[in-house]
Amino acid sequence: MTVLVTGGAGFIGGNFVHFMRKKYPEERLICVDKLTYAGNLSTLAPVMDDPNFRFVKADICDREAIYKLFEAEHPDIVVNFAAESHVDRSIENPEIFLKTNILGTQVMMDACRKYGVTRYHQVSTDEVYGDLPLDRPDLFFTEETPIHTSSPYSSSKAGADLLVLAYHRTYGLPVSISRCSNNYGPYHFPEKLIPLMIANALNDKPLPVYGEGLNVRDWLYVEDHCKAIDLVMRNGRVGEVYNIGGHNEMRNIDIVKMICKALDKPESLITYVADRKGHDMRYAIDPTKIHTELGWLPETKFEDGIQKTIQWYLDNKEWWEEIISGEYQNYYEKMYGNRS
Ligand code: NAD
Ligand code: DAU
């Protein structure tokens, strides 16, 4: 069995690579990544010498490179994590999101059609459903919730999802899609809420909370997401969408306060800044389908997962300090410099 993973030098893809090496050491695992600002080879350092692992630096939009790789490796299962993933960056510059997230998905599926696979799995997001109101806690996203996107990022992911379903219906490509809620855990790039707040708090820098901090996200420990994808790509029904989430809704402000407390930092570091444009209010997943069909349930409680995550950032300072000392400085200045 050969599994090809795209975007494996990023946050979730990297965690998935480590999960797969441990669970299926006998399987061959190929990782394709363009190594954008979000891709980090040091994330993959622990598996680089594994004879059943191969890393290939390539852009998923580069048809020639992707076809060459399929000819050499003949993957059985392809899991597409590669994407531009940060909502704020998509608001600044949508184009690369449309290229990578939609056209890259097309190239990967064309390769799957040309060379044949048993499964193409698309890693999607709950953001394709838009948002839910704060005053209706009874509402959740199900797989039947209409697509209704807010940002260029979520629109590009929704475009990709529609294309995946079209390749199944039109060409019979054996596809599946998973739509997960917000992940947290090791190797999370410090532009996203939780790692940004941990890094800033450790450096005694202001903690920039958008708007009033009342927006709600449904947090899942990244390893639980990896386990769910593994189940769906092997046992999920072809042509189906599976929502992934653990009923763990939290307001942003409560997460930031929790991080301050865990690191023994004062809440006076919290700074309310201008809101994100088009900011989604609440995400909440109904995971009934993946639970009843595939037996998946989240295993890590938020209280434990956030402690493990904070400890990982304390133990792996060189990983994130290297990131925030480079080009990230310019990004930070542009996004937060004049944001009041
Ligand atoms: P990330 O930004 O941390 O990593 C993305 C990876 O893709 C990086 O290694 C980057 O180098 C690579 N990449 C980007 N463009 C590429 C290209 N053109 N060719 C090859 N590689 C490319 O993202 P993440 O948070 O790990 O998200 C992974 C996937 O999961 C994305 O598809 C995202 O939409 C989805 N998702 C993320 C979350 C979350 O909470 N982070 C939740 C649900 C779904
Ligand atoms: O729901 C799944 C999605 O979760 C994924 O599809 C995306 O790839 C992933 O980035 C994430 O999107 P969010 O926009 O929810 O994540 P982010 O960490 O950027 O923001 C989480 C919340 O925190 C959101 O309401 C905005 C807020 N926020 C974020 C940052 C970076 C702040 O208040 N301050 C910040 O500095």
Coordinates of C-alpha atoms and ligand atoms in Angstrom, one line a residue:
M1 CA 0.0 0.0 0.0
T2 CA 1.3 3.4 -0.9
V3 CA -0.3 6.6 0.5
L4 CA 0.5 10.0 -1.0
V5 CA -0.1 13.0 1.2
T6 CA 0.0 16.6 0.0
G7 CA 0.8 19.5 2.4
G8 CA 2.6 17.1 4.9
A9 CA 5.0 19.8 6.0
G10 CA 2.1 21.9 7.4
F11 CA 0.3 21.7 10.6
I12 CA -2.4 18.9 10.1
G13 CA -0.5 17.2 7.3
G14 CA 2.6 17.0 9.4
N15 CA 0.7 15.5 12.3
F16 CA -0.9 13.0 9.9
V17 CA 2.5 11.9 8.6
H18 CA 3.7 11.2 12.2
F19 CA 0.4 9.4 13.0
M20 CA 0.7 7.2 9.8
R21 CA 4.3 6.3 10.3
K22 CA 3.5 5.1 13.8
K23 CA 0.3 3.2 12.9
Y24 CA 1.3 1.7 9.6
P25 CA 5.1 1.5 9.5
E26 CA 4.9 -1.2 6.8
E27 CA 3.1 1.1 4.3
R28 CA 4.9 3.5 2.0
L29 CA 4.2 7.1 2.6
I30 CA 5.0 9.9 0.1
C31 CA 4.7 13.5 1.1
V32 CA 4.4 16.3 -1.5
D33 CA 4.8 19.9 -0.3
K34 CA 5.7 23.1 -2.0
L35 CA 7.2 24.4 1.3
T36 CA 5.4 27.8 1.3
Y37 CA 5.8 30.0 4.3
A38 CA 3.5 27.5 6.1
G39 CA 5.5 24.4 5.3
N40 CA 8.4 23.5 7.6
L41 CA 10.8 20.6 6.9
S42 CA 11.8 20.5 10.5
T43 CA 8.3 19.2 11.3
L44 CA 9.2 16.1 9.2
A45 CA 12.8 15.7 10.5
P46 CA 11.8 12.7 12.8
V47 CA 10.7 10.6 9.8
M48 CA 13.1 11.8 7.0
D49 CA 15.4 8.8 7.4
D50 CA 12.6 6.2 7.4
P51 CA 13.0 4.0 4.4
N52 CA 9.3 3.8 3.8
F53 CA 9.0 7.6 3.7
R54 CA 9.8 9.9 0.8
F55 CA 9.6 13.7 0.8
V56 CA 9.1 15.5 -2.6
K57 CA 9.2 19.3 -2.9
A58 CA 6.6 20.2 -5.5
D59 CA 3.6 22.4 -6.2
I60 CA 0.3 20.6 -6.5
C61 CA -0.5 23.0 -9.4
D62 CA 2.5 21.7 -11.3
R63 CA 0.9 19.0 -13.5
E64 CA 4.2 17.8 -15.0
A65 CA 5.8 17.2 -11.6
I66 CA 2.7 15.6 -10.1
Y67 CA 2.2 13.2 -13.1
K68 CA 5.9 12.3 -12.9
L69 CA 5.5 11.4 -9.3
F70 CA 2.4 9.3 -9.9
E71 CA 4.3 7.4 -12.6
A72 CA 7.2 6.7 -10.2
E73 CA 5.2 5.8 -7.1
H74 CA 1.7 4.6 -8.2
P75 CA -0.1 5.7 -5.0
D76 CA -3.2 3.7 -3.9
I77 CA -4.6 6.4 -1.7
V78 CA -4.2 10.2 -2.1
V79 CA -5.0 12.6 0.7
N80 CA -5.0 16.3 -0.2
F81 CA -4.1 18.5 2.7
A82 CA -2.1 21.1 0.7
A83 CA -3.8 24.5 0.8
E84 CA -3.5 28.1 1.6
S85 CA -5.2 27.9 5.0
H86 CA -5.3 31.3 6.7
V87 CA -8.5 33.4 6.4
D88 CA -6.8 36.7 7.2
R89 CA -4.2 36.1 4.3
S90 CA -7.1 35.3 2.0
I91 CA -8.7 38.6 2.7
E92 CA -5.5 40.4 1.8
N93 CA -4.7 38.4 -1.3
P94 CA -7.3 35.9 -2.6
E95 CA -5.6 34.8 -5.8
I96 CA -3.1 32.2 -4.5
F97 CA -6.1 30.7 -2.6
L98 CA -8.0 30.1 -5.8
K99 CA -4.9 28.7 -7.5
T100 CA -3.7 26.3 -4.9
N101 CA -7.0 25.3 -3.3
I102 CA -9.1 24.9 -6.5
L103 CA -6.6 24.4 -9.5
G104 CA -4.2 22.3 -7.3
T105 CA -7.1 20.0 -6.3
Q106 CA -8.0 19.7 -10.0
V107 CA -4.4 18.6 -10.9
M108 CA -4.3 16.1 -8.1
M109 CA -7.6 14.6 -9.2
D110 CA -6.6 14.5 -12.9
A111 CA -3.5 12.5 -11.9
C112 CA -5.7 10.1 -9.9
R113 CA -7.9 9.6 -13.0
K114 CA -5.0 9.1 -15.3
Y115 CA -3.0 6.7 -13.2
G116 CA -5.9 5.1 -11.1
V117 CA -6.3 5.1 -7.3
T118 CA -8.6 3.3 -4.9
R119 CA -9.4 6.6 -3.1
Y120 CA -8.9 10.4 -3.4
H121 CA -9.6 12.0 -0.1
Q122 CA -10.1 15.8 0.1
V123 CA -9.4 17.5 3.4
S124 CA -12.0 20.2 3.7
T125 CA -13.3 22.5 6.4
D126 CA -16.5 23.4 8.3
E127 CA -16.0 26.9 7.0
V128 CA -17.7 25.9 3.7
Y129 CA -21.0 26.0 5.7
G130 CA -20.6 29.7 6.6
D131 CA -21.5 30.5 10.2
L132 CA -24.3 30.0 12.8
P133 CA -25.9 32.7 15.0
L134 CA -24.7 33.0 18.6
D135 CA -28.3 33.0 19.9
R136 CA -29.2 29.6 18.4
P137 CA -27.1 27.0 20.3
D138 CA -29.5 24.3 19.0
L139 CA -28.2 24.7 15.4
F140 CA -25.2 22.6 14.1
F141 CA -23.6 22.0 10.7
T142 CA -24.7 18.6 9.2
E143 CA -23.5 17.2 5.9
E144 CA -26.8 18.5 4.4
T145 CA -26.2 22.1 5.5
P146 CA -26.0 24.3 2.4
I147 CA -22.6 25.7 1.3
H148 CA -22.7 29.4 2.2
T149 CA -19.2 30.8 2.4
S150 CA -17.9 34.1 3.9
S151 CA -14.2 34.5 3.0
P152 CA -12.1 34.0 -0.1
Y153 CA -10.5 31.1 1.8
S154 CA -13.7 29.3 2.5
S155 CA -15.0 30.0 -1.0
S156 CA -11.9 28.4 -2.5
K157 CA -12.3 25.3 -0.3
A158 CA -16.0 25.1 -1.2
G159 CA -15.1 25.4 -4.9
A160 CA -12.7 22.5 -4.5
D161 CA -15.3 20.4 -2.7
L162 CA -17.8 20.9 -5.5
L163 CA -15.1 19.9 -8.1
V164 CA -14.4 16.8 -6.1
L165 CA -18.0 15.8 -6.1
A166 CA -18.2 16.6 -9.8
Y167 CA -15.2 14.3 -10.6
H168 CA -17.0 11.5 -8.7
R169 CA -20.3 12.0 -10.6
T170 CA -18.8 12.7 -14.0
Y171 CA -15.8 10.5 -14.1
G172 CA -16.6 8.0 -11.4
L173 CA -13.4 9.0 -9.4
P174 CA -13.6 7.2 -6.0
V175 CA -13.6 10.3 -3.7
S176 CA -14.4 11.2 -0.2
I177 CA -14.5 14.6 1.6
S178 CA -14.1 15.4 5.3
R179 CA -15.1 18.7 6.8
C180 CA -13.5 19.4 10.2
S181 CA -13.8 22.1 12.7
N182 CA -10.8 24.1 14.2
N183 CA -7.8 22.0 15.0
Y184 CA -5.1 22.7 17.7
G185 CA -2.0 20.9 18.8
P186 CA 1.8 20.6 18.0
Y187 CA 3.3 22.2 14.8
H188 CA 0.5 24.8 14.5
F189 CA 1.8 27.8 12.6
P190 CA 1.9 30.9 14.9
E191 CA -0.4 33.0 12.7
K192 CA -3.4 31.1 14.0
L193 CA -5.2 32.0 17.2
I194 CA -3.9 29.4 19.8
P195 CA -0.2 29.3 18.8
L196 CA -0.1 33.1 18.2
M197 CA -1.4 33.7 21.7
I198 CA 1.0 31.2 23.3
A199 CA 4.0 32.7 21.5
N200 CA 3.0 36.3 22.2
A201 CA 2.2 35.5 25.9
L202 CA 5.6 33.8 26.3
N203 CA 7.2 36.9 24.9
D204 CA 5.1 39.3 27.0
K205 CA 3.6 40.8 23.8
P206 CA 0.0 42.1 23.5
L207 CA -2.6 39.4 22.7
P208 CA -4.7 40.8 19.8
V209 CA -8.3 39.7 20.1
Y210 CA -10.5 40.5 17.1
G211 CA -13.7 42.5 17.9
E212 CA -15.1 41.6 21.3
G213 CA -13.7 38.0 21.3
L214 CA -17.2 36.5 21.4
N215 CA -16.8 34.5 18.2
V216 CA -17.2 30.7 18.9
R217 CA -15.0 28.0 17.4
D218 CA -15.5 24.2 17.8
W219 CA -11.9 23.0 18.8
L220 CA -10.6 19.5 18.1
Y221 CA -7.2 18.1 19.0
V222 CA -5.3 17.5 15.8
E223 CA -4.6 13.8 16.5
D224 CA -8.3 13.1 16.7
H225 CA -8.7 14.7 13.2
C226 CA -5.9 12.5 11.9
K227 CA -7.7 9.4 13.2
A228 CA -10.9 10.4 11.6
I229 CA -9.3 11.0 8.2
D230 CA -7.6 7.6 8.4
L231 CA -11.0 6.0 9.0
V232 CA -12.8 7.9 6.2
M233 CA -10.1 7.3 3.5
R234 CA -10.1 3.5 4.2
N235 CA -13.7 2.7 5.3
G236 CA -15.8 5.8 4.4
R237 CA -18.3 5.4 1.6
V238 CA -17.2 6.6 -1.8
G239 CA -18.8 9.9 -2.9
E240 CA -19.7 10.9 0.6
V241 CA -18.9 13.9 2.9
Y242 CA -18.2 13.3 6.6
N243 CA -18.2 16.1 9.2
I244 CA -15.6 15.9 11.9
G245 CA -15.9 17.7 15.3
G246 CA -16.1 17.0 19.0
H247 CA -18.8 19.3 20.4
N248 CA -16.2 21.5 22.0
E249 CA -17.4 25.1 21.4
M250 CA -15.4 27.9 23.0
R251 CA -15.4 31.7 22.8
N252 CA -12.1 33.2 21.6
I253 CA -11.8 35.4 24.7
D254 CA -12.1 32.4 27.0
I255 CA -9.4 30.5 25.1
V256 CA -7.0 33.5 25.4
K257 CA -7.7 33.9 29.1
M258 CA -7.1 30.1 29.6
I259 CA -3.7 30.5 27.9
C260 CA -2.8 33.5 30.1
K261 CA -3.7 31.5 33.2
A262 CA -1.8 28.4 32.1
L263 CA 1.4 30.5 31.4
D264 CA 0.9 32.6 34.5
K265 CA 0.7 35.8 32.4
P266 CA -1.5 38.8 33.2
E267 CA -4.8 39.3 31.4
S268 CA -3.7 42.9 30.9
L269 CA -1.8 41.6 27.9
I270 CA -5.2 41.2 26.1
T271 CA -5.7 43.9 23.5
Y272 CA -9.0 44.2 21.6
V273 CA -8.2 45.1 18.0
A274 CA -10.3 45.8 14.8
D275 CA -12.5 42.9 13.8
R276 CA -11.8 40.5 10.9
K277 CA -13.8 41.5 7.8
G278 CA -16.8 39.2 7.3
H279 CA -15.9 37.5 10.6
D280 CA -17.9 34.2 11.0
M281 CA -19.6 34.2 14.4
R282 CA -20.0 30.5 15.3
Y283 CA -18.9 27.1 14.0
A284 CA -20.5 24.0 15.4
I285 CA -20.3 20.5 13.9
D286 CA -22.7 17.7 14.2
P287 CA -20.5 14.6 13.9
T288 CA -23.3 12.0 14.1
K289 CA -22.6 10.5 10.6
I290 CA -18.9 9.7 11.2
H291 CA -19.8 8.3 14.6
T292 CA -22.6 6.0 13.6
E293 CA -21.0 4.9 10.3
L294 CA -17.4 4.6 11.3
G295 CA -17.4 4.5 15.1
W296 CA -15.2 7.7 15.4
L297 CA -15.3 9.7 18.6
P298 CA -12.8 12.4 19.8
E299 CA -10.5 11.0 22.4
T300 CA -8.7 14.1 23.8
K301 CA -10.6 16.4 26.1
F302 CA -9.9 20.1 25.6
E303 CA -8.5 20.6 29.1
D304 CA -5.9 17.9 28.4
G305 CA -5.3 18.9 24.8
I306 CA -4.6 22.5 25.5
Q307 CA -2.2 21.6 28.3
K308 CA -0.3 19.2 26.0
T309 CA -0.2 21.9 23.3
I310 CA 1.1 24.6 25.6
Q311 CA 3.7 22.1 26.9
W312 CA 4.7 21.3 23.3
Y313 CA 5.3 25.0 22.6
L314 CA 7.4 25.3 25.8
D315 CA 9.4 22.2 24.9
N316 CA 9.9 23.2 21.2
K317 CA 10.8 26.8 21.3
E318 CA 13.4 26.5 18.6
W319 CA 10.6 25.3 16.2
W320 CA 8.4 28.4 16.5
E321 CA 11.1 31.0 17.4
E322 CA 12.8 30.2 14.1
I323 CA 9.5 30.9 12.3
I324 CA 8.7 34.2 14.1
S325 CA 12.2 35.6 13.6
G326 CA 12.0 35.5 9.8
E327 CA 9.5 36.8 7.2
Y328 CA 6.8 36.4 9.8
Q329 CA 7.9 39.8 11.3
N330 CA 6.8 41.6 8.1
Y331 CA 3.5 39.7 8.1
Y332 CA 2.9 40.5 11.8
E333 CA 3.6 44.2 11.2
K334 CA 1.3 44.3 8.2
M335 CA -1.6 42.5 10.0
Y336 CA -1.3 43.9 13.5
G337 CA 0.9 47.1 13.2
N338 CA -1.9 49.6 12.7
R339 CA -4.9 47.5 13.9
S340 CA -6.7 49.4 16.6
Ligands
NAD1 P1 -1.1 24.8 6.9 O1 -1.2 26.1 6.3 O2 -0.4 24.6 8.2 O3 -0.3 23.8 5.9 C1 -0.5 23.8 4.5 C2 0.7 23.0 3.8 O4 0.4 23.0 2.4 C3 2.0 23.7 4.0 O5 3.0 22.7 4.3 C4 2.3 24.3 2.6 O6 3.7 24.4 2.3 C5 1.6 23.3 1.7 N1 1.2 23.9 0.4 C6 0.6 25.1 0.2 N2 0.4 25.3 -1.1 C7 0.9 24.3 -1.7 C8 1.0 23.9 -3.1 N3 0.6 24.7 -4.1 N4 1.6 22.7 -3.4 C9 2.0 21.9 -2.4 N5 2.0 22.2 -1.1 C10 1.4 23.4 -0.8 O7 -2.5 24.2 6.9 P2 -3.3 23.2 7.9 O8 -3.9 24.0 9.0 O9 -2.4 22.1 8.2 O10 -4.5 22.7 7.0 C11 -4.3 21.6 6.2 C12 -5.7 21.3 5.5 O11 -6.7 21.1 6.4 C13 -6.1 22.5 4.6 O12 -6.7 21.9 3.4 C14 -7.2 23.2 5.4 O13 -8.1 23.8 4.6 C15 -7.8 22.0 6.1 N6 -8.4 22.3 7.5 C16 -7.6 23.0 8.4 C17 -8.2 23.2 9.7 C18 -7.4 23.9 10.8 O14 -8.0 24.1 11.9 N7 -6.1 24.2 10.6 C19 -9.5 22.7 10.0 C20 -10.2 22.0 9.0 C21 -9.6 21.8 7.7
DAU2 O1 -12.9 25.9 11.1 C1 -11.8 25.4 10.4 C2 -10.8 26.5 10.0 O2 -10.2 26.9 11.2 C3 -9.8 26.1 9.0 O3 -10.5 25.8 7.8 C4 -8.8 27.2 8.7 O4 -7.8 26.7 7.9 C5 -8.2 27.5 10.1 O5 -7.2 28.6 9.9 C6 -9.2 27.9 11.1 O6 -9.9 29.2 10.7 P1 -10.2 30.3 11.8 O7 -10.4 31.6 11.1 O8 -11.3 29.9 12.7 O9 -8.9 30.2 12.7 P2 -7.9 31.4 13.3 O10 -7.0 30.7 14.2 O11 -7.4 32.3 12.2 O12 -8.9 32.2 14.2 C7 -9.7 31.6 15.2 C8 -10.6 32.7 15.8 O13 -9.7 33.6 16.5 C9 -11.3 33.6 14.8 O14 -12.6 33.9 15.3 C10 -10.5 34.8 14.7 C11 -9.8 35.0 16.0 N1 -8.5 35.6 16.1 C12 -7.5 35.1 15.3 C13 -6.2 35.6 15.3 C14 -5.2 35.0 14.4 C15 -8.2 36.6 17.0 O15 -9.1 37.1 17.7 N2 -7.0 37.2 16.9 C16 -6.0 36.7 16.1 O16 -4.8 37.3 16.2

